[in-house]
Tab-separated table of C-alpha atoms (C1' of nucleotides) in Angstrom:
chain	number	residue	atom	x	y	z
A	145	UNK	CA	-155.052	-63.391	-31.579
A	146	UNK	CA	-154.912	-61.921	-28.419
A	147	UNK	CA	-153.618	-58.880	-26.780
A	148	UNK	CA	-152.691	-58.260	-23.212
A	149	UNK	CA	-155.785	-55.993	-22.554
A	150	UNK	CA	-158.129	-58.751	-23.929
A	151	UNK	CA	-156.672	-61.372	-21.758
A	152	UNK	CA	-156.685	-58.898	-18.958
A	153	UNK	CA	-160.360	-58.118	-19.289
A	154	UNK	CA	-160.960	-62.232	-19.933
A	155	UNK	CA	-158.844	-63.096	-16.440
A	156	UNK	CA	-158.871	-60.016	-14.292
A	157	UNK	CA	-157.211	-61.664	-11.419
A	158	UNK	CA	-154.473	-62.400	-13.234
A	159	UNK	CA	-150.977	-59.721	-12.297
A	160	UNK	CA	-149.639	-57.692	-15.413
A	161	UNK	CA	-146.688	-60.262	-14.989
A	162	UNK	CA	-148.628	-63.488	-15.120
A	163	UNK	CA	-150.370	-61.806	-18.528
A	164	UNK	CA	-147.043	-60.963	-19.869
A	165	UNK	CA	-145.763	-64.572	-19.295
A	166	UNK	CA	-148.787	-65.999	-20.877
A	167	UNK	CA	-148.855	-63.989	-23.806
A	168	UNK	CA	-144.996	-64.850	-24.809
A	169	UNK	CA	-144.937	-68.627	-23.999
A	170	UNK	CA	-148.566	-69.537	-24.995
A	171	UNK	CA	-150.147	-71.741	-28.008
A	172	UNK	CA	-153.299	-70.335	-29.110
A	173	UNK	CA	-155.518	-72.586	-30.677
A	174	UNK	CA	-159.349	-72.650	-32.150
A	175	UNK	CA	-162.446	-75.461	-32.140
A	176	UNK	CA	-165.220	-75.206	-33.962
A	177	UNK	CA	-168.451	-75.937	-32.939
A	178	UNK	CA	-169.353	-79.661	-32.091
A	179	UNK	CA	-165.557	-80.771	-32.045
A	180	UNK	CA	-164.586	-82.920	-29.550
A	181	UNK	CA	-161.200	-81.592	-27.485
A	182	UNK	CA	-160.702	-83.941	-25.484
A	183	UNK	CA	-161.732	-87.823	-24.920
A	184	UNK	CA	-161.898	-90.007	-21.756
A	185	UNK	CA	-158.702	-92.325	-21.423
A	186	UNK	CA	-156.463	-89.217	-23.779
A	187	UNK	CA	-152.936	-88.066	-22.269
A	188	UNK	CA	-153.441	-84.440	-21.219
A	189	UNK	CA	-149.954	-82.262	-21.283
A	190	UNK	CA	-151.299	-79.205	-21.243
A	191	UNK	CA	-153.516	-76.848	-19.225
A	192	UNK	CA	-156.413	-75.261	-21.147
A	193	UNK	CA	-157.525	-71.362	-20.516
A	194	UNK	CA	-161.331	-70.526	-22.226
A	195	UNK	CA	-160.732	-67.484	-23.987
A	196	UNK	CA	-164.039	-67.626	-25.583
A	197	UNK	CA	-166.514	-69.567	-26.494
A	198	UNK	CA	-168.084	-72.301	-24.574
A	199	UNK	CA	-167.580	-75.764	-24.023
A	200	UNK	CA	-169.219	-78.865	-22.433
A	201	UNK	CA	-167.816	-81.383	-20.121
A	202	UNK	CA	-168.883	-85.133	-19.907
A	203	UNK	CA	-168.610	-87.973	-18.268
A	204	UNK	CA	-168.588	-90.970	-20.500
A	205	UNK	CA	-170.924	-94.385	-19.703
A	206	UNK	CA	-169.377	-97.539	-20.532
A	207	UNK	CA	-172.198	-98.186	-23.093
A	208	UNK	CA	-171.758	-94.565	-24.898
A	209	UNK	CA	-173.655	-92.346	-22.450
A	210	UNK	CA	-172.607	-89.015	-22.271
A	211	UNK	CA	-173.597	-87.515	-18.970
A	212	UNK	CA	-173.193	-84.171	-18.886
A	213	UNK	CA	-170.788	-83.024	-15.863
A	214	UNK	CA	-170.068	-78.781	-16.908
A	215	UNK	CA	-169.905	-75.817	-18.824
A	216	UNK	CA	-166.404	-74.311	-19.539
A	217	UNK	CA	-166.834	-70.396	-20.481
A	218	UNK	CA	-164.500	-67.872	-21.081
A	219	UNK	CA	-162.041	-66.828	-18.302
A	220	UNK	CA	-162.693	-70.456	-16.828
A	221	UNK	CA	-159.807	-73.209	-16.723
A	222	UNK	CA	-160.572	-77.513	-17.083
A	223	UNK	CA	-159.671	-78.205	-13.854
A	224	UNK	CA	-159.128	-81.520	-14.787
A	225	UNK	CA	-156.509	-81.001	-17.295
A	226	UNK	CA	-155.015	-79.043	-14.584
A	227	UNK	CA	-154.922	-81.833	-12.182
A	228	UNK	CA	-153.824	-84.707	-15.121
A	229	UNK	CA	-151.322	-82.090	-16.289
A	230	UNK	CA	-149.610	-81.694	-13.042
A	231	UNK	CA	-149.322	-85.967	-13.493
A	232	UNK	CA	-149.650	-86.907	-16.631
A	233	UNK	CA	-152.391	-88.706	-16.371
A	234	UNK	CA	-155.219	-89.405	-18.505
A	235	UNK	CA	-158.394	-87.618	-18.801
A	236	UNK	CA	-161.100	-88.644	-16.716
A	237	UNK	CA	-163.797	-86.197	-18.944
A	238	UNK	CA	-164.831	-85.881	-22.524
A	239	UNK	CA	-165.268	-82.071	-23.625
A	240	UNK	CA	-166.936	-81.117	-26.606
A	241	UNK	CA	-167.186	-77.583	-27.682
A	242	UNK	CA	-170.659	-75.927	-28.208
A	243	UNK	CA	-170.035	-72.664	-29.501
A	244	UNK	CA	-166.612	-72.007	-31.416
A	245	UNK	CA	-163.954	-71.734	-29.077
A	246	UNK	CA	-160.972	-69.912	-28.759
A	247	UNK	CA	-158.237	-71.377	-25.708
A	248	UNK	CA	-154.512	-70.864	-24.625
A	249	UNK	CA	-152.600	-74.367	-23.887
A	250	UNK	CA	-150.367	-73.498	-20.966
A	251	UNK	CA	-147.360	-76.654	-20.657
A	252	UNK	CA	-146.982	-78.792	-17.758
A	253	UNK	CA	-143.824	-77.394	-17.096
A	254	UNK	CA	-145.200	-73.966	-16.824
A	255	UNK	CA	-147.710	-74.438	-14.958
A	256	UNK	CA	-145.860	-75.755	-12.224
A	257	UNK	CA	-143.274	-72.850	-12.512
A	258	UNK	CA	-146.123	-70.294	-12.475
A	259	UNK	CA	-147.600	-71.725	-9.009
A	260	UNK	CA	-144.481	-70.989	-7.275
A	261	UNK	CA	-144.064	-67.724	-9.214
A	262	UNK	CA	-147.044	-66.163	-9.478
A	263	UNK	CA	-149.587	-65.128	-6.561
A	264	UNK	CA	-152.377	-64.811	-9.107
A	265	UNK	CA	-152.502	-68.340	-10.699
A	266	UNK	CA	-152.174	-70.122	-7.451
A	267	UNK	CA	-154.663	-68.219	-6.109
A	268	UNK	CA	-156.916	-69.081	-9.670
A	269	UNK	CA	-155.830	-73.288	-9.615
A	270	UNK	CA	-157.367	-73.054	-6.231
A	271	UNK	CA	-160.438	-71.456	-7.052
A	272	UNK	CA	-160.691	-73.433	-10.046
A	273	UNK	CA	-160.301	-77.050	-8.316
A	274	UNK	CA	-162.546	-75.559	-5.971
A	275	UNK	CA	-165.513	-74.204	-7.744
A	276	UNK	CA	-165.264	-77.673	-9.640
A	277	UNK	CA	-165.626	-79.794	-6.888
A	278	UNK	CA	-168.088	-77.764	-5.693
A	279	UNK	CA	-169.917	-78.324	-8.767
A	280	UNK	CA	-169.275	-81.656	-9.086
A	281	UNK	CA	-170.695	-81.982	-6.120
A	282	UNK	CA	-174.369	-80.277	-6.674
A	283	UNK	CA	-174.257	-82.804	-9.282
A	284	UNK	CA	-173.956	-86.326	-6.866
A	285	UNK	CA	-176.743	-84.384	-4.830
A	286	UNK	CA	-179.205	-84.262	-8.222
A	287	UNK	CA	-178.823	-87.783	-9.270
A	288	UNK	CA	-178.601	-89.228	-5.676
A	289	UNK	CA	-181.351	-87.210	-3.650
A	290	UNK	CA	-183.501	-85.866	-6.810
A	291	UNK	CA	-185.886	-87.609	-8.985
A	292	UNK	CA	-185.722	-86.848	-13.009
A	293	UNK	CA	-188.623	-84.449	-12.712
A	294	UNK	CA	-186.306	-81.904	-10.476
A	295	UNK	CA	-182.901	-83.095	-12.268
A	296	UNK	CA	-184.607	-81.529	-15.126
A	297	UNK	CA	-185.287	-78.219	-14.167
A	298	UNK	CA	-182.006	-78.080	-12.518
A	299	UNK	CA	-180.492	-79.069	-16.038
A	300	UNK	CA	-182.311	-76.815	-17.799
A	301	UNK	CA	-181.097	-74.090	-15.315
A	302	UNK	CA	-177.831	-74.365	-15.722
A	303	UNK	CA	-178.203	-74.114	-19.712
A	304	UNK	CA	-179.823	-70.878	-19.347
A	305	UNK	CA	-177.178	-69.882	-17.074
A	306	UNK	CA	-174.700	-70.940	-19.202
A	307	UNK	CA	-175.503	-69.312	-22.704
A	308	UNK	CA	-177.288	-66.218	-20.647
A	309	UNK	CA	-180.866	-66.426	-22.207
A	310	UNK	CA	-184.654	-67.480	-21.950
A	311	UNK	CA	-184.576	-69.738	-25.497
A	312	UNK	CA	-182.438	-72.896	-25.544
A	313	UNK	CA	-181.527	-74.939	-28.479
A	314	UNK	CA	-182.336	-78.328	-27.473
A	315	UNK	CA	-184.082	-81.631	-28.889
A	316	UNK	CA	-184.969	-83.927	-26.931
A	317	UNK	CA	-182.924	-86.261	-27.647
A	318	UNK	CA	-179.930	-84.069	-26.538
A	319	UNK	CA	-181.546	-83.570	-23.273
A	320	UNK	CA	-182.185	-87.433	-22.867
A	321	UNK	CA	-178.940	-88.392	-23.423
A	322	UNK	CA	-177.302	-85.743	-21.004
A	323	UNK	CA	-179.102	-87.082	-18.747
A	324	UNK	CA	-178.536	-90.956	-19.149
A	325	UNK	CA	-182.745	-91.473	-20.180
A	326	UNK	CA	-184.865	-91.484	-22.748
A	327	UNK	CA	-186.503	-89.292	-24.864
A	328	UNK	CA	-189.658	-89.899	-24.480
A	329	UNK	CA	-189.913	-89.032	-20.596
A	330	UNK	CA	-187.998	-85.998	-21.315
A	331	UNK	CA	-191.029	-85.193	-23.685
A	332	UNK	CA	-193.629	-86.161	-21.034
A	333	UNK	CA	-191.665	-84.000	-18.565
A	334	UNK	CA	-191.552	-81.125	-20.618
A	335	UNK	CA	-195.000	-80.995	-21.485
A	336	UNK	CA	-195.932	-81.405	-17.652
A	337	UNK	CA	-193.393	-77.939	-17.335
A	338	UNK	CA	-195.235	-76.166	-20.062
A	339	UNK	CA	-198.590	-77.319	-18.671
A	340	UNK	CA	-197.417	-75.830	-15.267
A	341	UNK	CA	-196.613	-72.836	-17.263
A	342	UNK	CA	-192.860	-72.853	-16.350
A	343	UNK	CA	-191.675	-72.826	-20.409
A	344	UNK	CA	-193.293	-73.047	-23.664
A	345	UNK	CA	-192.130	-75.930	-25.829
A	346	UNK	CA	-191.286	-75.147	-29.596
A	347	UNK	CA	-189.427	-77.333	-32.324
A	348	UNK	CA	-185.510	-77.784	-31.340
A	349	UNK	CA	-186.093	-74.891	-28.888
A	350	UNK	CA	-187.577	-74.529	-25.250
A	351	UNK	CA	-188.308	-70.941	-24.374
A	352	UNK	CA	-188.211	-70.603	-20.265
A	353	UNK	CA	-190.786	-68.899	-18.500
A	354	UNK	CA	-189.919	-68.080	-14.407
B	211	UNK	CA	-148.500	-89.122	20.428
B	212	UNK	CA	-146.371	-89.279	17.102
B	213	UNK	CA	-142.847	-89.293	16.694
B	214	UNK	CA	-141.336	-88.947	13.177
B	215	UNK	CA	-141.080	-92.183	12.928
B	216	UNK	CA	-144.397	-92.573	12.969
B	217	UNK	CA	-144.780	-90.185	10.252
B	218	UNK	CA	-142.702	-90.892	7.833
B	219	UNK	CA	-144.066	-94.384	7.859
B	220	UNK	CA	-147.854	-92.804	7.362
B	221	UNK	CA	-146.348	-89.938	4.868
B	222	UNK	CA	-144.062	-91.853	3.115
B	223	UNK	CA	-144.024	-89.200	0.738
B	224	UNK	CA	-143.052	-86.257	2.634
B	225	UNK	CA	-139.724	-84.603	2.898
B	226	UNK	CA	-137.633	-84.830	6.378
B	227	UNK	CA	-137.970	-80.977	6.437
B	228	UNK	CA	-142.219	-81.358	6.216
B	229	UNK	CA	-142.231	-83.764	8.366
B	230	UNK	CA	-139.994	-81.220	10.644
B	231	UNK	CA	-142.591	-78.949	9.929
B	232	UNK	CA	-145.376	-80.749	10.870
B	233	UNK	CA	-143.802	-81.822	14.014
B	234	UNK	CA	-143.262	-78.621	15.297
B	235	UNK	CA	-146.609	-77.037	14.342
B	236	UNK	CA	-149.234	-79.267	14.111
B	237	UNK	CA	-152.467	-79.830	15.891
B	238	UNK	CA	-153.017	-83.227	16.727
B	239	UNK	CA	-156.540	-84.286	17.967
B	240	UNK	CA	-158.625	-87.746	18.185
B	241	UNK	CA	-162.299	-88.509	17.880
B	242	UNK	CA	-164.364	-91.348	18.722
B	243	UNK	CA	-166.438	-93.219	16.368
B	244	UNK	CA	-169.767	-92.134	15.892
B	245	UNK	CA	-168.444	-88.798	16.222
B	246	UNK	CA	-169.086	-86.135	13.235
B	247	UNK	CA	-165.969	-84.014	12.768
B	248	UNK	CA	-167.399	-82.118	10.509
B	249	UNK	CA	-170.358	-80.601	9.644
B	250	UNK	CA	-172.212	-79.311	5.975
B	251	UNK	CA	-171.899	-75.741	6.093
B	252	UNK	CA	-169.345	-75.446	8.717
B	253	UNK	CA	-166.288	-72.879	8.472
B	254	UNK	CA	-163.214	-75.263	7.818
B	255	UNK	CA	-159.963	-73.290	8.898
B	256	UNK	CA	-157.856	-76.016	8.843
B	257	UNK	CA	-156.056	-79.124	6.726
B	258	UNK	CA	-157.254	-82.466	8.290
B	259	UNK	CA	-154.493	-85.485	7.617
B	260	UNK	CA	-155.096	-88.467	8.966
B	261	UNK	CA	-152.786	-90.413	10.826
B	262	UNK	CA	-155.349	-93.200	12.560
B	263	UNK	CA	-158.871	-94.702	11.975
B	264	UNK	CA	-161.104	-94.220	9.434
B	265	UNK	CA	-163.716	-91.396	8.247
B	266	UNK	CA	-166.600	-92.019	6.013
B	267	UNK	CA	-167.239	-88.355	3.962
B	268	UNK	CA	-170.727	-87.632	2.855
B	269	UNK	CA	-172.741	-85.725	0.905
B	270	UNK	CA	-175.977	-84.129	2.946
B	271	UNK	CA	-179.661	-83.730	1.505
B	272	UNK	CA	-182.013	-81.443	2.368
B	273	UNK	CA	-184.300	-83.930	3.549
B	274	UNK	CA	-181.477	-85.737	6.002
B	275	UNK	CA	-180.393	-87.820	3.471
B	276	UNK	CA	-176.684	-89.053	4.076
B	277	UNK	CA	-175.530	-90.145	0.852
B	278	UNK	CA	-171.885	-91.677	1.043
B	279	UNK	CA	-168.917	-90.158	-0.989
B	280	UNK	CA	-165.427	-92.077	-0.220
B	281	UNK	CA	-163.450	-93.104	2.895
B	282	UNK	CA	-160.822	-91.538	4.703
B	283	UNK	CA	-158.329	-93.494	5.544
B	284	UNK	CA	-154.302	-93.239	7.443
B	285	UNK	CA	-152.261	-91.261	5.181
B	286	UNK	CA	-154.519	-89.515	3.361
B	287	UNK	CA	-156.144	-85.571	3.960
B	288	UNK	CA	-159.454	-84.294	3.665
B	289	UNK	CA	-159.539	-82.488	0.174
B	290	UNK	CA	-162.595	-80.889	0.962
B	291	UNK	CA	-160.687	-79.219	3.923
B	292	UNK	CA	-157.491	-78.164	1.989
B	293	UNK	CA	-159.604	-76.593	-0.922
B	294	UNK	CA	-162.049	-74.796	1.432
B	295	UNK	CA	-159.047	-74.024	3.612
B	296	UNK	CA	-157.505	-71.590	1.311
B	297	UNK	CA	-160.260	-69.488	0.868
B	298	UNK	CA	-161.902	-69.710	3.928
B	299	UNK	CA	-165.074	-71.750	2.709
B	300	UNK	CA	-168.068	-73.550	4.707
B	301	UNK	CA	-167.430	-77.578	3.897
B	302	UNK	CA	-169.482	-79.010	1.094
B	303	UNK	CA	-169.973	-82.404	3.031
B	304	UNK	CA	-170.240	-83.755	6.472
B	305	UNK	CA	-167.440	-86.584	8.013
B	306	UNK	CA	-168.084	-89.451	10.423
B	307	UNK	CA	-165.621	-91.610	11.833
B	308	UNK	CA	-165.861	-95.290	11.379
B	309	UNK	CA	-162.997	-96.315	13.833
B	310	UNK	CA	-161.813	-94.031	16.392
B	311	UNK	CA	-159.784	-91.477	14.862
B	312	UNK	CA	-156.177	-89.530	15.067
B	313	UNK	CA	-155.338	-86.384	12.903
B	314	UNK	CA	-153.402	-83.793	12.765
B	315	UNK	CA	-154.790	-79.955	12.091
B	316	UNK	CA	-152.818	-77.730	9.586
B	317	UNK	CA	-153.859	-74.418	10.066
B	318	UNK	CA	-154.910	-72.081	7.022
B	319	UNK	CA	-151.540	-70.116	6.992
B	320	UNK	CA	-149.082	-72.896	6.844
B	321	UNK	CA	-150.805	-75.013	4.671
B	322	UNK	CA	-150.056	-72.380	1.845
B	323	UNK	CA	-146.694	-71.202	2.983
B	324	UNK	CA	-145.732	-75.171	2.526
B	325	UNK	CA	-146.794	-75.616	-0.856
B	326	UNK	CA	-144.106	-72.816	-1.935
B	327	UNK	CA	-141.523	-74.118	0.425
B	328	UNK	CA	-141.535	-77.811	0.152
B	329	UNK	CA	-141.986	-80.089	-3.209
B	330	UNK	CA	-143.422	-82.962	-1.193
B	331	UNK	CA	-146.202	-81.231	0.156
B	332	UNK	CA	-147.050	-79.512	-2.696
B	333	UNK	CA	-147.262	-82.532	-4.493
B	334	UNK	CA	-149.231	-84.356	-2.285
B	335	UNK	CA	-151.938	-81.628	-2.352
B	336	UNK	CA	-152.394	-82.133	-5.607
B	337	UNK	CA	-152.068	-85.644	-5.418
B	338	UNK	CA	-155.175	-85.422	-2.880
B	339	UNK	CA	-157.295	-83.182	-5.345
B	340	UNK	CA	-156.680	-85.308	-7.951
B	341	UNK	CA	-157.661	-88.571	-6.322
B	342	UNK	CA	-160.868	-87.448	-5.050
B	343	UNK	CA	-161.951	-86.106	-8.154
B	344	UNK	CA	-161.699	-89.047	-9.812
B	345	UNK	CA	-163.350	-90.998	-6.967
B	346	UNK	CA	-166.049	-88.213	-7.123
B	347	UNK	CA	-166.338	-88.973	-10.606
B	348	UNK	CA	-166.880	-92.762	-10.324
B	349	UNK	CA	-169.416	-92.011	-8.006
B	350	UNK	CA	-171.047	-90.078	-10.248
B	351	UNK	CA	-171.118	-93.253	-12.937
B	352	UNK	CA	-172.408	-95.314	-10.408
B	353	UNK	CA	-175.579	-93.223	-9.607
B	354	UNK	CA	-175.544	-91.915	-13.618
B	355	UNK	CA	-175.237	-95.026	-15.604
B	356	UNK	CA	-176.064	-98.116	-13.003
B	357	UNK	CA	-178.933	-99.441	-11.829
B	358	UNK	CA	-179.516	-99.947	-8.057
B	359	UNK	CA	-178.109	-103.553	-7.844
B	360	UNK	CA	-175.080	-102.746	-9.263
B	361	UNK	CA	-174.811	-99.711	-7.006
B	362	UNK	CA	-175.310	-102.379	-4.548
B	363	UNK	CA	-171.941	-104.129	-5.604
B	364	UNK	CA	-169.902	-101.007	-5.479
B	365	UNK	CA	-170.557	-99.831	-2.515
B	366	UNK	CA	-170.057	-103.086	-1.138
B	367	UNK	CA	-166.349	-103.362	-3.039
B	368	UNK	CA	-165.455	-99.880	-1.367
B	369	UNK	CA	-166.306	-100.914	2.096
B	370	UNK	CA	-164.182	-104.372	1.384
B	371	UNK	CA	-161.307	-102.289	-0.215
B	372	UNK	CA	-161.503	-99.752	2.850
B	373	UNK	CA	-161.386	-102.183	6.095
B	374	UNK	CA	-159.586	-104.824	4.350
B	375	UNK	CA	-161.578	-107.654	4.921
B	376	UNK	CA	-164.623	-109.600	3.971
B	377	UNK	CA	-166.940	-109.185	6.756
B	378	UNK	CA	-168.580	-106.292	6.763
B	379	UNK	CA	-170.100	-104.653	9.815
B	380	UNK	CA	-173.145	-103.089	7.984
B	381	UNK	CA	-176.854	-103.061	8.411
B	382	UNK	CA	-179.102	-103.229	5.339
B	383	UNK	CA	-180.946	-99.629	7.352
B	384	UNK	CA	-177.748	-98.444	6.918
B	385	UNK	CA	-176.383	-99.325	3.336
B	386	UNK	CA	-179.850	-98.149	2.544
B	387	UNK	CA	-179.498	-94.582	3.563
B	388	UNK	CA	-175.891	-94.430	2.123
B	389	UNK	CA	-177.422	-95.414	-0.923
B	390	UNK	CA	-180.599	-93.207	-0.487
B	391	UNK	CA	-182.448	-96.163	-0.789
B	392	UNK	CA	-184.749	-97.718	1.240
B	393	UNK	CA	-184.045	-100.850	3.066
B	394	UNK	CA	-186.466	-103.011	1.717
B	395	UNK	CA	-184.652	-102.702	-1.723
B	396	UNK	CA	-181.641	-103.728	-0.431
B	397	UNK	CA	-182.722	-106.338	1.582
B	398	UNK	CA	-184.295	-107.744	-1.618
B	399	UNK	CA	-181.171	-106.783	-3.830
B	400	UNK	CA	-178.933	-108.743	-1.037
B	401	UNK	CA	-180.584	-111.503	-0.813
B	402	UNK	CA	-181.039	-112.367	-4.601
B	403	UNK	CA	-177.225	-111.564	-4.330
B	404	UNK	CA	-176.660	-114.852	-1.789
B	405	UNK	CA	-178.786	-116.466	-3.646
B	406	UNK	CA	-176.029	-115.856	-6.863
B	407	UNK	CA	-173.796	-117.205	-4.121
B	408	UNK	CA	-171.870	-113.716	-4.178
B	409	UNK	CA	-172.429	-113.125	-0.440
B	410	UNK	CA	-173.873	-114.620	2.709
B	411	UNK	CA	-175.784	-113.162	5.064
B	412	UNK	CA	-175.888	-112.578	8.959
B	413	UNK	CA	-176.834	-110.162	11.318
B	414	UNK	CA	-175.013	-106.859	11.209
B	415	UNK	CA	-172.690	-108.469	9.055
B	416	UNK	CA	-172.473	-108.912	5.410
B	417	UNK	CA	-170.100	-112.091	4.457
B	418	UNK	CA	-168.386	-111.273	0.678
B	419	UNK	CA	-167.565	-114.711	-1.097
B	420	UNK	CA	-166.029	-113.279	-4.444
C	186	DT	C1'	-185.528	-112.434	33.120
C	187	DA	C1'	-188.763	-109.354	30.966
C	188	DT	C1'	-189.204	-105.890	27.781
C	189	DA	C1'	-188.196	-102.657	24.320
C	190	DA	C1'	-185.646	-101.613	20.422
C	191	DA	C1'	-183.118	-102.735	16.439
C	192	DC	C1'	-182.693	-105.851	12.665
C	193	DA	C1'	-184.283	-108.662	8.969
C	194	DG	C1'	-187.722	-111.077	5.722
C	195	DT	C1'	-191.546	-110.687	2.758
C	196	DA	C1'	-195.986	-109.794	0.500
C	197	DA	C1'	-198.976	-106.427	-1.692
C	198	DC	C1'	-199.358	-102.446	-3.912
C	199	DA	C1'	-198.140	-97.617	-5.866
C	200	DT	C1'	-195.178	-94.895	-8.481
C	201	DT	C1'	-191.566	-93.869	-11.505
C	202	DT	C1'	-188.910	-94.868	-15.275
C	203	DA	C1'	-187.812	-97.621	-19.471
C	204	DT	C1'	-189.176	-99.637	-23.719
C	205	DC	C1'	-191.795	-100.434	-27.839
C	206	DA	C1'	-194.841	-99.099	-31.360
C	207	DC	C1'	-196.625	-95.900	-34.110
C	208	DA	C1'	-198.846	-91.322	-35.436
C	209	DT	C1'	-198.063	-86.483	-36.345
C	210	DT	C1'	-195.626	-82.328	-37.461
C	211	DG	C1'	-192.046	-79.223	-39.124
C	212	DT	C1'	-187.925	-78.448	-42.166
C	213	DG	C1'	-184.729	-78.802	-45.827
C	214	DC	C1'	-184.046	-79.843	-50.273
C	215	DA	C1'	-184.383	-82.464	-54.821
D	219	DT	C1'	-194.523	-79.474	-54.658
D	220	DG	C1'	-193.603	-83.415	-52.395
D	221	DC	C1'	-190.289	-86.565	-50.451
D	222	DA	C1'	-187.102	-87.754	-46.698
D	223	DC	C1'	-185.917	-87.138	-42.303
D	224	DA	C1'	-185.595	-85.359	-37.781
D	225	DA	C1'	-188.289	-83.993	-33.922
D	226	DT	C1'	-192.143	-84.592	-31.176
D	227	DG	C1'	-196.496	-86.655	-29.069
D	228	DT	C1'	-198.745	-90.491	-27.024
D	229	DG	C1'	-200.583	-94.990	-25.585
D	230	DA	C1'	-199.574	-99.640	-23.932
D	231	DT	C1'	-196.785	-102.325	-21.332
D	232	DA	C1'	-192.729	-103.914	-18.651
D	233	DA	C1'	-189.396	-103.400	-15.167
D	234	DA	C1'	-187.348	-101.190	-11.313
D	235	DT	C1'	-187.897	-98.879	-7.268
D	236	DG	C1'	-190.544	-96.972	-3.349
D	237	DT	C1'	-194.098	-97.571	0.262
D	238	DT	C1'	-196.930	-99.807	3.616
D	239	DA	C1'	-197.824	-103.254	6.629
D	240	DC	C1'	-196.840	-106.955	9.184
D	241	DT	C1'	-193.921	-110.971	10.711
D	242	DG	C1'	-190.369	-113.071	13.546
D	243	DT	C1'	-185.620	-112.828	15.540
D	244	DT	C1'	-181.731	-111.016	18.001
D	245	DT	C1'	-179.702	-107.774	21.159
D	246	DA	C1'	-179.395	-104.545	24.759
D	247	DT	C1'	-180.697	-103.262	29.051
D	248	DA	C1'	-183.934	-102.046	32.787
DNA sequence: TATAAACAGTAACATTTATCACATTGTGCA
DNA sequence: TGCACAATGTGATAAATGTTACTGTTTATA
């Protein structure tokens, strides 16, 4: 599925050694679009490496919200199933994959190994845990400090961040329920953004303008 | 001003060599409440562990707002501080102390050295990131899925979980800001709360019945 | 003790967000 | 084509939260 110049190109902090240990001991496995990997309150006993395609994280409301937290992309690792991993704990997260995924599954056991072993993957735990919190964080500052107007635009910035383009596929709806509201002041929203001339709305698409 | 003793009883955790360790190279260093140990933005270049006192850790807007995050409390570390301490990062949030404070300062270097060299220490790291992301994450619920009065109640159970009693020392100016909130809002929210005979009310002080 | 400052209560009103009801439009498919 | 359905637009209204203004009380301290 993979070879050790893909992985290399996918991870390039990783040493030739730490490449060579994941390709022998590895499980490769595929999700299709709109499967759900992983669900708040599931054992986790393995570590998950993005390969390819993309995934979201979210946190889940008692009353079936599903806030969104994340994106997971390729050369990106769920820092959460790192930290339950390391435990055995549960997972916190629910993860559902948007585009057709490709991931490694890296065991407990290994992982811990591979800390003490390998310069490279402590160095990219770290930076994962890090750049997680961190965006955790930015998060907590939107809901607590920002009304839904500018929670909004930051949502829809990170979408185009995440998939790399002007157009993104999303109703309504979707955007509502990301962001624990209802549809119909998402729709008032957008149509204040389009008035402003920041995007132009079209049917299950919203094409950004700045 | 600590003797192993001391240590093991606040570290329960740690091995006799770490606490050795710690012994021999540590920092120790005391604030004052009121004081701000650290600042949003500011270099971190060391592990903070706390041996005495409390710390409240919060989350800065860009309007002043000081929106609270979690407690610090004996035996536990800043994971902020080890995360940005491995890579040399500014801190993502800003710490006060509640009661006057003791900790200990683990500087950059031996902070990673330890997590190859001794189990206990690299265990409670991850303990620590783990922890916090999960109190990060319930935080996030609160402000995602729950209205303002049931914000109220949370915020109120942390403070009663952190100092151990039912009496709180808080004004409603101040809940308010944590909360970023005004405090007519939670003057109002308190006061139906008495009136539910959850709480009573006093000066400075906030009486939990439950 | 006199005075200022911090704290708390509350009413009136503005704004934002949530909810309900229903109309309109685009798309897929029988 | 035309039906069914999802997506969107919009007005009316309710509820929650934010703001302003003013009150009285307690506390600190000059």
């Amino acid at each position: 599925m993979h070879d050790s110049d893909d992985l290399k190109k996918i991870f390039p902090s990783f040493s030739d050694e730490l490449i060579n240990e994941i390709e022998t001991n590895a499980i490769h496995q595929s999700y299709k679009a709109g499967e759900v990997i992983m669900r708040t309150g599931q054992y986790i006993n393995n570590t998950l490496l993005v390969t390819k395609g993309q995934i979201k994280i979210y946190r889940e409301g008692e009353n079936g919200g599903e806030f969104f937290m994340y994106y997971l992309q390729p050369g990106q690792a769920c820092a959460v199933s790192m930290i339950c991993a390391t435990q055995s704990q549960t997972s916190q997260i629910m993860a559902k994959v948007v585009v057709d995924v490709e991931l490694i599954m890296i065991p407990l056991s290994l992982m811990e190994k591979w800390m003490m072993k390998f310069r490279s993957w402590y160095e990219f735990v770290l930076f994962t845990y890090r750049t997680r919190f961190e965006e955790v964080l930015e998060v907590v500052d939107s809901i607590a400090f920002r009304a839904m107007d500018e929670r909004l635009e930051f949502y829809l910035k990170r979408h185009a961040e995440a998939c790399g383009c002007k157009d993104l596929k999303l109703s309504h709806q979707e955007i509502a329920t990301e962001l624990n509201t209802s549809r119909e002041v998402i729709s008032r929203l957008l149509k204040k953004m389009e008035q402003r001339g920041l995007l132009r709305l079209h049917r299950n698409q919203i094409e950004l303008l700045t």
